[in-house]
PDB file of C-alpha atoms in Angstrom:
ATOM      1  CA  UNK A  16       1.427  40.833  51.978  1.00 47.00           C
ATOM      2  CA  UNK A  17       2.283  38.424  49.142  1.00 50.00           C
ATOM      3  CA  UNK A  18       3.351  39.868  45.782  1.00 59.00           C
ATOM      4  CA  UNK A  19       0.774  39.701  43.032  1.00 80.00           C
ATOM      5  CA  UNK A  20       0.875  36.325  41.286  1.00 87.00           C
ATOM      6  CA  UNK A  21       1.201  36.152  37.481  1.00 89.00           C
ATOM      7  CA  UNK A  22      -1.992  35.864  35.468  1.00 88.00           C
ATOM      8  CA  UNK A  23      -3.359  32.335  35.305  1.00 92.00           C
ATOM      9  CA  UNK A  24      -3.426  30.511  31.941  1.00 93.00           C
ATOM     10  CA  UNK A  25      -6.477  28.271  31.430  1.00 93.00           C
ATOM     11  CA  UNK A  26      -5.194  24.730  30.768  1.00 96.00           C
ATOM     12  CA  UNK A  27      -7.511  22.044  29.405  1.00 95.00           C
ATOM     13  CA  UNK A  28      -6.941  18.823  31.354  1.00 96.00           C
ATOM     14  CA  UNK A  29     -10.025  16.820  30.383  1.00 95.00           C
ATOM     15  CA  UNK A  30      -9.018  13.339  29.215  1.00 95.00           C
ATOM     16  CA  UNK A  31      -5.473  13.528  30.579  1.00 98.00           C
ATOM     17  CA  UNK A  32      -4.095  11.168  33.262  1.00 98.00           C
ATOM     18  CA  UNK A  33      -4.986  12.584  36.664  1.00 98.00           C
ATOM     19  CA  UNK A  34      -4.673  11.542  40.299  1.00 98.00           C
ATOM     20  CA  UNK A  35      -5.494  13.254  43.577  1.00 97.00           C
ATOM     21  CA  UNK A  36      -8.610  14.674  45.182  1.00 97.00           C
ATOM     22  CA  UNK A  37     -11.229  15.458  42.484  1.00 96.00           C
ATOM     23  CA  UNK A  38     -12.667  18.363  44.505  1.00 96.00           C
ATOM     24  CA  UNK A  39      -9.306  19.940  45.350  1.00 96.00           C
ATOM     25  CA  UNK A  40      -9.096  23.679  44.705  1.00 95.00           C
ATOM     26  CA  UNK A  41      -5.446  23.424  43.630  1.00 97.00           C
ATOM     27  CA  UNK A  42      -4.680  21.733  40.302  1.00 98.00           C
ATOM     28  CA  UNK A  43      -1.075  20.974  39.395  1.00 98.00           C
ATOM     29  CA  UNK A  44      -0.377  20.167  35.721  1.00 98.00           C
ATOM     30  CA  UNK A  45       2.951  18.827  34.446  1.00 98.00           C
ATOM     31  CA  UNK A  46       4.044  18.554  30.817  1.00 98.00           C
ATOM     32  CA  UNK A  47       6.396  15.560  30.617  1.00 98.00           C
ATOM     33  CA  UNK A  48       8.503  14.046  27.819  1.00 98.00           C
ATOM     34  CA  UNK A  49       9.034  10.330  28.622  1.00 96.00           C
ATOM     35  CA  UNK A  50      12.671  10.220  27.394  1.00 96.00           C
ATOM     36  CA  UNK A  51      13.693  13.503  29.037  1.00 95.00           C
ATOM     37  CA  UNK A  52      16.494  13.132  31.602  1.00 95.00           C
ATOM     38  CA  UNK A  53      15.178  16.140  33.550  1.00 97.00           C
ATOM     39  CA  UNK A  54      11.772  14.435  33.727  1.00 97.00           C
ATOM     40  CA  UNK A  55      13.478  11.330  35.116  1.00 97.00           C
ATOM     41  CA  UNK A  56      15.048  13.471  37.857  1.00 97.00           C
ATOM     42  CA  UNK A  57      11.687  15.136  38.514  1.00 98.00           C
ATOM     43  CA  UNK A  58       9.963  11.752  38.787  1.00 98.00           C
ATOM     44  CA  UNK A  59      12.588  10.266  41.091  1.00 97.00           C
ATOM     45  CA  UNK A  60      13.343  13.220  43.355  1.00 97.00           C
ATOM     46  CA  UNK A  61      10.469  15.714  43.299  1.00 98.00           C
ATOM     47  CA  UNK A  62       7.246  13.877  42.466  1.00 98.00           C
ATOM     48  CA  UNK A  63       7.458  11.555  45.539  1.00 98.00           C
ATOM     49  CA  UNK A  64       7.631  14.608  47.820  1.00 98.00           C
ATOM     50  CA  UNK A  65       4.707  16.290  46.031  1.00 98.00           C
ATOM     51  CA  UNK A  66       2.741  13.054  46.298  1.00 97.00           C
ATOM     52  CA  UNK A  67       3.446  12.653  49.999  1.00 97.00           C
ATOM     53  CA  UNK A  68       2.735  16.245  51.011  1.00 97.00           C
ATOM     54  CA  UNK A  69      -0.010  17.315  48.611  1.00 97.00           C
ATOM     55  CA  UNK A  70      -1.577  14.390  46.719  1.00 98.00           C
ATOM     56  CA  UNK A  71      -1.873  11.797  49.488  1.00 97.00           C
ATOM     57  CA  UNK A  72      -3.266  14.476  51.821  1.00 97.00           C
ATOM     58  CA  UNK A  73      -6.039  15.440  49.351  1.00 97.00           C
ATOM     59  CA  UNK A  74      -4.719  18.980  48.889  1.00 96.00           C
ATOM     60  CA  UNK A  75      -4.281  18.936  45.098  1.00 97.00           C
ATOM     61  CA  UNK A  76      -5.335  17.366  41.831  1.00 98.00           C
ATOM     62  CA  UNK A  77      -2.336  16.275  39.724  1.00 98.00           C
ATOM     63  CA  UNK A  78      -2.372  15.881  35.925  1.00 98.00           C
ATOM     64  CA  UNK A  79       0.328  14.794  33.477  1.00 98.00           C
ATOM     65  CA  UNK A  80       0.184  15.831  29.813  1.00 98.00           C
ATOM     66  CA  UNK A  81       2.611  13.578  27.883  1.00 98.00           C
ATOM     67  CA  UNK A  82       4.459  15.162  24.956  1.00 98.00           C
ATOM     68  CA  UNK A  83       7.154  14.073  22.497  1.00 98.00           C
ATOM     69  CA  UNK A  84       9.941  16.118  20.924  1.00 97.00           C
ATOM     70  CA  UNK A  85      13.147  14.138  21.593  1.00 95.00           C
ATOM     71  CA  UNK A  86      14.466  11.727  18.914  1.00 94.00           C
ATOM     72  CA  UNK A  87      12.883   8.294  19.246  1.00 95.00           C
ATOM     73  CA  UNK A  88      10.485   9.255  22.029  1.00 96.00           C
ATOM     74  CA  UNK A  89       7.197   9.053  20.125  1.00 98.00           C
ATOM     75  CA  UNK A  90       6.735   5.267  20.672  1.00 98.00           C
ATOM     76  CA  UNK A  91       7.344   5.771  24.394  1.00 98.00           C
ATOM     77  CA  UNK A  92       4.819   8.599  24.630  1.00 98.00           C
ATOM     78  CA  UNK A  93       2.295   6.589  22.622  1.00 98.00           C
ATOM     79  CA  UNK A  94       2.798   3.582  24.900  1.00 98.00           C
ATOM     80  CA  UNK A  95       1.881   5.636  27.989  1.00 98.00           C
ATOM     81  CA  UNK A  96      -1.495   6.473  26.451  1.00 98.00           C
ATOM     82  CA  UNK A  97      -1.939   2.895  25.232  1.00 98.00           C
ATOM     83  CA  UNK A  98      -1.658   1.853  28.885  1.00 98.00           C
ATOM     84  CA  UNK A  99      -3.915   4.705  30.036  1.00 98.00           C
ATOM     85  CA  UNK A 100      -6.602   3.836  27.473  1.00 98.00           C
ATOM     86  CA  UNK A 101      -6.251   0.058  27.787  1.00 96.00           C
ATOM     87  CA  UNK A 102     -10.019   0.149  28.116  1.00 94.00           C
ATOM     88  CA  UNK A 103     -11.024   3.337  26.278  1.00 92.00           C
ATOM     89  CA  UNK A 104     -14.293   3.522  28.215  1.00 93.00           C
ATOM     90  CA  UNK A 105     -12.477   3.453  31.565  1.00 95.00           C
ATOM     91  CA  UNK A 106      -9.048   5.136  31.356  1.00 97.00           C
ATOM     92  CA  UNK A 107      -6.791   3.869  34.142  1.00 98.00           C
ATOM     93  CA  UNK A 108      -5.067   6.767  35.885  1.00 98.00           C
ATOM     94  CA  UNK A 109      -3.244   4.669  38.465  1.00 97.00           C
ATOM     95  CA  UNK A 110      -1.890   2.259  35.852  1.00 98.00           C
ATOM     96  CA  UNK A 111      -0.640   5.162  33.716  1.00 98.00           C
ATOM     97  CA  UNK A 112       1.334   6.627  36.630  1.00 98.00           C
ATOM     98  CA  UNK A 113       2.714   3.212  37.643  1.00 98.00           C
ATOM     99  CA  UNK A 114       3.896   2.527  34.082  1.00 98.00           C
ATOM    100  CA  UNK A 115       5.348   6.034  33.646  1.00 98.00           C
ATOM    101  CA  UNK A 116       7.263   5.650  36.906  1.00 98.00           C
ATOM    102  CA  UNK A 117       8.675   2.310  35.731  1.00 98.00           C
ATOM    103  CA  UNK A 118       9.723   3.847  32.393  1.00 97.00           C
ATOM    104  CA  UNK A 119      11.541   6.683  34.119  1.00 97.00           C
ATOM    105  CA  UNK A 120      13.285   4.372  36.581  1.00 97.00           C
ATOM    106  CA  UNK A 121      14.484   1.719  34.107  1.00 97.00           C
ATOM    107  CA  UNK A 122      15.030   3.282  30.680  1.00 95.00           C
ATOM    108  CA  UNK A 123      18.519   3.679  29.158  1.00 90.00           C
ATOM    109  CA  UNK A 124      20.138   7.051  28.471  1.00 86.00           C
ATOM    110  CA  UNK A 125      17.953   9.410  26.400  1.00 80.00           C
ATOM    111  CA  UNK A 126      20.623   9.541  23.662  1.00 84.00           C
ATOM    112  CA  UNK A 127      20.186   5.797  23.002  1.00 87.00           C
ATOM    113  CA  UNK A 128      17.508   4.760  20.514  1.00 89.00           C
ATOM    114  CA  UNK A 129      16.047   2.040  22.716  1.00 94.00           C
ATOM    115  CA  UNK A 130      12.285   2.536  22.345  1.00 95.00           C
ATOM    116  CA  UNK A 131      11.260  -0.539  20.348  1.00 97.00           C
ATOM    117  CA  UNK A 132       7.856  -2.151  20.732  1.00 98.00           C
ATOM    118  CA  UNK A 133       9.486  -5.221  22.269  1.00 98.00           C
ATOM    119  CA  UNK A 134      11.292  -3.136  24.901  1.00 97.00           C
ATOM    120  CA  UNK A 135       8.151  -1.159  25.773  1.00 98.00           C
ATOM    121  CA  UNK A 136       6.100  -4.349  26.100  1.00 98.00           C
ATOM    122  CA  UNK A 137       8.867  -5.753  28.315  1.00 98.00           C
ATOM    123  CA  UNK A 138       8.657  -2.690  30.558  1.00 98.00           C
ATOM    124  CA  UNK A 139       4.867  -3.047  30.696  1.00 98.00           C
ATOM    125  CA  UNK A 140       5.194  -6.715  31.642  1.00 98.00           C
ATOM    126  CA  UNK A 141       7.483  -5.699  34.506  1.00 98.00           C
ATOM    127  CA  UNK A 142       5.083  -2.951  35.594  1.00 98.00           C
ATOM    128  CA  UNK A 143       1.806  -4.751  36.218  1.00 97.00           C
ATOM    129  CA  UNK A 144      -0.173  -7.872  35.250  1.00 97.00           C
ATOM    130  CA  UNK A 145      -3.125  -5.516  34.725  1.00 97.00           C
ATOM    131  CA  UNK A 146      -1.637  -4.358  31.388  1.00 97.00           C
ATOM    132  CA  UNK A 147      -2.868  -6.384  28.422  1.00 97.00           C
ATOM    133  CA  UNK A 148       0.414  -6.940  26.578  1.00 98.00           C
ATOM    134  CA  UNK A 149      -1.148  -8.119  23.326  1.00 98.00           C
ATOM    135  CA  UNK A 150      -3.380  -5.041  23.113  1.00 98.00           C
ATOM    136  CA  UNK A 151      -0.441  -2.830  24.073  1.00 98.00           C
ATOM    137  CA  UNK A 152       1.738  -4.240  21.278  1.00 98.00           C
ATOM    138  CA  UNK A 153      -0.984  -3.632  18.684  1.00 98.00           C
ATOM    139  CA  UNK A 154      -1.603  -0.132  20.022  1.00 98.00           C
ATOM    140  CA  UNK A 155       2.088   0.841  19.834  1.00 98.00           C
ATOM    141  CA  UNK A 156       2.597  -0.668  16.379  1.00 98.00           C
ATOM    142  CA  UNK A 157      -0.526   1.093  15.053  1.00 98.00           C
ATOM    143  CA  UNK A 158       0.621   4.400  16.608  1.00 98.00           C
ATOM    144  CA  UNK A 159      -2.936   4.703  17.896  1.00 97.00           C
ATOM    145  CA  UNK A 160      -2.282   7.843  19.952  1.00 98.00           C
ATOM    146  CA  UNK A 161       0.316   9.613  17.798  1.00 98.00           C
ATOM    147  CA  UNK A 162      -2.109  12.379  16.853  1.00 98.00           C
ATOM    148  CA  UNK A 163      -3.052  12.943  20.499  1.00 98.00           C
ATOM    149  CA  UNK A 164       0.619  13.159  21.529  1.00 98.00           C
ATOM    150  CA  UNK A 165       1.305  15.565  18.647  1.00 98.00           C
ATOM    151  CA  UNK A 166      -1.624  17.729  19.751  1.00 98.00           C
ATOM    152  CA  UNK A 167      -0.378  17.661  23.351  1.00 98.00           C
ATOM    153  CA  UNK A 168       3.057  18.785  22.172  1.00 98.00           C
ATOM    154  CA  UNK A 169       1.663  21.607  20.063  1.00 98.00           C
ATOM    155  CA  UNK A 170      -0.598  22.638  22.941  1.00 98.00           C
ATOM    156  CA  UNK A 171       2.409  22.766  25.282  1.00 97.00           C
ATOM    157  CA  UNK A 172       4.346  24.908  22.798  1.00 97.00           C
ATOM    158  CA  UNK A 173       1.469  27.376  22.552  1.00 97.00           C
ATOM    159  CA  UNK A 174       1.081  27.657  26.317  1.00 96.00           C
ATOM    160  CA  UNK A 175       4.838  28.087  26.818  1.00 96.00           C
ATOM    161  CA  UNK A 176       5.174  30.817  24.202  1.00 94.00           C
ATOM    162  CA  UNK A 177       6.408  28.776  21.238  1.00 95.00           C
ATOM    163  CA  UNK A 178       9.234  26.736  22.778  1.00 95.00           C
ATOM    164  CA  UNK A 179       8.427  23.641  24.787  1.00 97.00           C
ATOM    165  CA  UNK A 180      10.560  22.383  27.664  1.00 96.00           C
ATOM    166  CA  UNK A 181       9.985  19.598  30.161  1.00 98.00           C
ATOM    167  CA  UNK A 182       9.162  19.161  32.891  1.00 98.00           C
ATOM    168  CA  UNK A 183       7.100  22.342  33.031  1.00 98.00           C
ATOM    169  CA  UNK A 184       4.766  22.709  35.997  1.00 98.00           C
ATOM    170  CA  UNK A 185       1.633  24.843  36.326  1.00 98.00           C
ATOM    171  CA  UNK A 186      -0.303  25.437  39.535  1.00 98.00           C
ATOM    172  CA  UNK A 187      -3.854  26.606  38.782  1.00 97.00           C
ATOM    173  CA  UNK A 188      -2.541  27.796  35.427  1.00 97.00           C
ATOM    174  CA  UNK A 189       0.449  29.698  36.859  1.00 97.00           C
ATOM    175  CA  UNK A 190       3.850  28.430  35.721  1.00 97.00           C
ATOM    176  CA  UNK A 191       6.335  27.512  38.439  1.00 96.00           C
ATOM    177  CA  UNK A 192       9.621  29.413  38.060  1.00 94.00           C
ATOM    178  CA  UNK A 193      11.482  26.111  37.975  1.00 96.00           C
ATOM    179  CA  UNK A 194      10.532  22.431  38.374  1.00 96.00           C
ATOM    180  CA  UNK A 195      12.024  22.185  41.861  1.00 97.00           C
ATOM    181  CA  UNK A 196      10.192  21.085  44.982  1.00 97.00           C
ATOM    182  CA  UNK A 197      10.823  24.407  46.709  1.00 97.00           C
ATOM    183  CA  UNK A 198       9.488  26.472  43.794  1.00 97.00           C
ATOM    184  CA  UNK A 199       6.419  24.256  43.338  1.00 98.00           C
ATOM    185  CA  UNK A 200       5.482  24.016  47.025  1.00 97.00           C
ATOM    186  CA  UNK A 201       5.994  27.786  47.405  1.00 96.00           C
ATOM    187  CA  UNK A 202       3.674  28.456  44.455  1.00 97.00           C
ATOM    188  CA  UNK A 203       1.045  26.034  45.783  1.00 96.00           C
ATOM    189  CA  UNK A 204       1.018  27.877  49.109  1.00 95.00           C
ATOM    190  CA  UNK A 205       0.879  31.288  47.392  1.00 95.00           C
ATOM    191  CA  UNK A 206      -2.100  30.171  45.290  1.00 95.00           C
ATOM    192  CA  UNK A 207      -3.807  28.824  48.429  1.00 91.00           C
ATOM    193  CA  UNK A 208      -3.245  32.154  50.189  1.00 92.00           C
ATOM    194  CA  UNK A 209      -4.543  34.077  47.185  1.00 88.00           C
ATOM    195  CA  UNK A 210      -7.712  31.965  47.131  1.00 76.00           C
ATOM    196  CA  UNK A 211      -8.209  32.532  50.879  1.00 77.00           C
ATOM    197  CA  UNK A 212      -7.782  36.297  50.417  1.00 74.00           C
ATOM    198  CA  UNK A 213     -10.246  36.352  47.497  1.00 69.00           C
ATOM    199  CA  UNK A 214     -12.815  34.485  49.616  1.00 64.00           C
ATOM    200  CA  UNK A 215     -12.274  36.884  52.526  1.00 61.00           C
ATOM    201  CA  UNK A 216     -12.726  39.962  50.326  1.00 59.00           C
ATOM    202  CA  UNK A 217     -15.766  38.381  48.678  1.00 52.00           C
ATOM    203  CA  UNK A 218     -17.390  37.786  52.080  1.00 50.00           C
ATOM    204  CA  UNK A 219     -16.689  41.366  53.147  1.00 48.00           C
ATOM    205  CA  UNK A 220     -18.283  42.735  49.974  1.00 43.00           C
ATOM    206  CA  UNK A 221     -21.355  40.541  50.424  1.00 47.00           C
ATOM    207  CA  UNK A 222     -21.746  41.511  54.090  1.00 46.00           C
ATOM    208  CA  UNK A 223     -21.615  45.228  53.195  1.00 50.00           C
ATOM    209  CA  UNK A 224     -24.215  44.935  50.438  1.00 48.00           C
ATOM    210  CA  UNK A 225     -27.896  45.160  51.247  1.00 44.00           C
ATOM    211  CA  UNK A 226     -30.887  45.516  48.914  1.00 49.00           C
ATOM    212  CA  UNK A 227     -32.197  48.239  51.281  1.00 44.00           C
ATOM    213  CA  UNK A 228     -29.182  50.553  50.953  1.00 43.00           C
TER     214      UNK A 228
END
């Protein structure tokens, strides 16, 4: 018998970049800071395994909530949403994840203040011809999504008890003990088992109930 899982925290994911199977019963949410060295490691070493085992097999829905708290990271975080909302009526999830991956793989050390508009536009140019570079430049310079990033960051702090750290991973609202593949995959399987048990108990209760009792 599995130990009781911690209580689930409801996390609002509407409007955030999301990939995976829309009808999946397991929803994995990651708070990520785009200049965070631990997030770079997560992107390079752990996310590909999660994608291969759980996303590409339609087992989970996967959402990233971008935040900013490191020095000089706000333009980077803003740029990710500028790419995501290149057409505000049709946010582009795939393009967001492609751009974020490129940022993580090619950016300098987080201690370097490298995040100029020119550098971010250069990264976007290297990422995909689908990104409108002129619109991206205007969006970054106008800080169009600063307020949204600030709200994301404050939201993350509240959920994490007042101190935000990244990457932080939630599976159906339950925080993984650490952002490692083993911890995340273990939690996904425990949540799946819990859901199966709840369905089994629910069926038993319904089969025992009769309006004629």
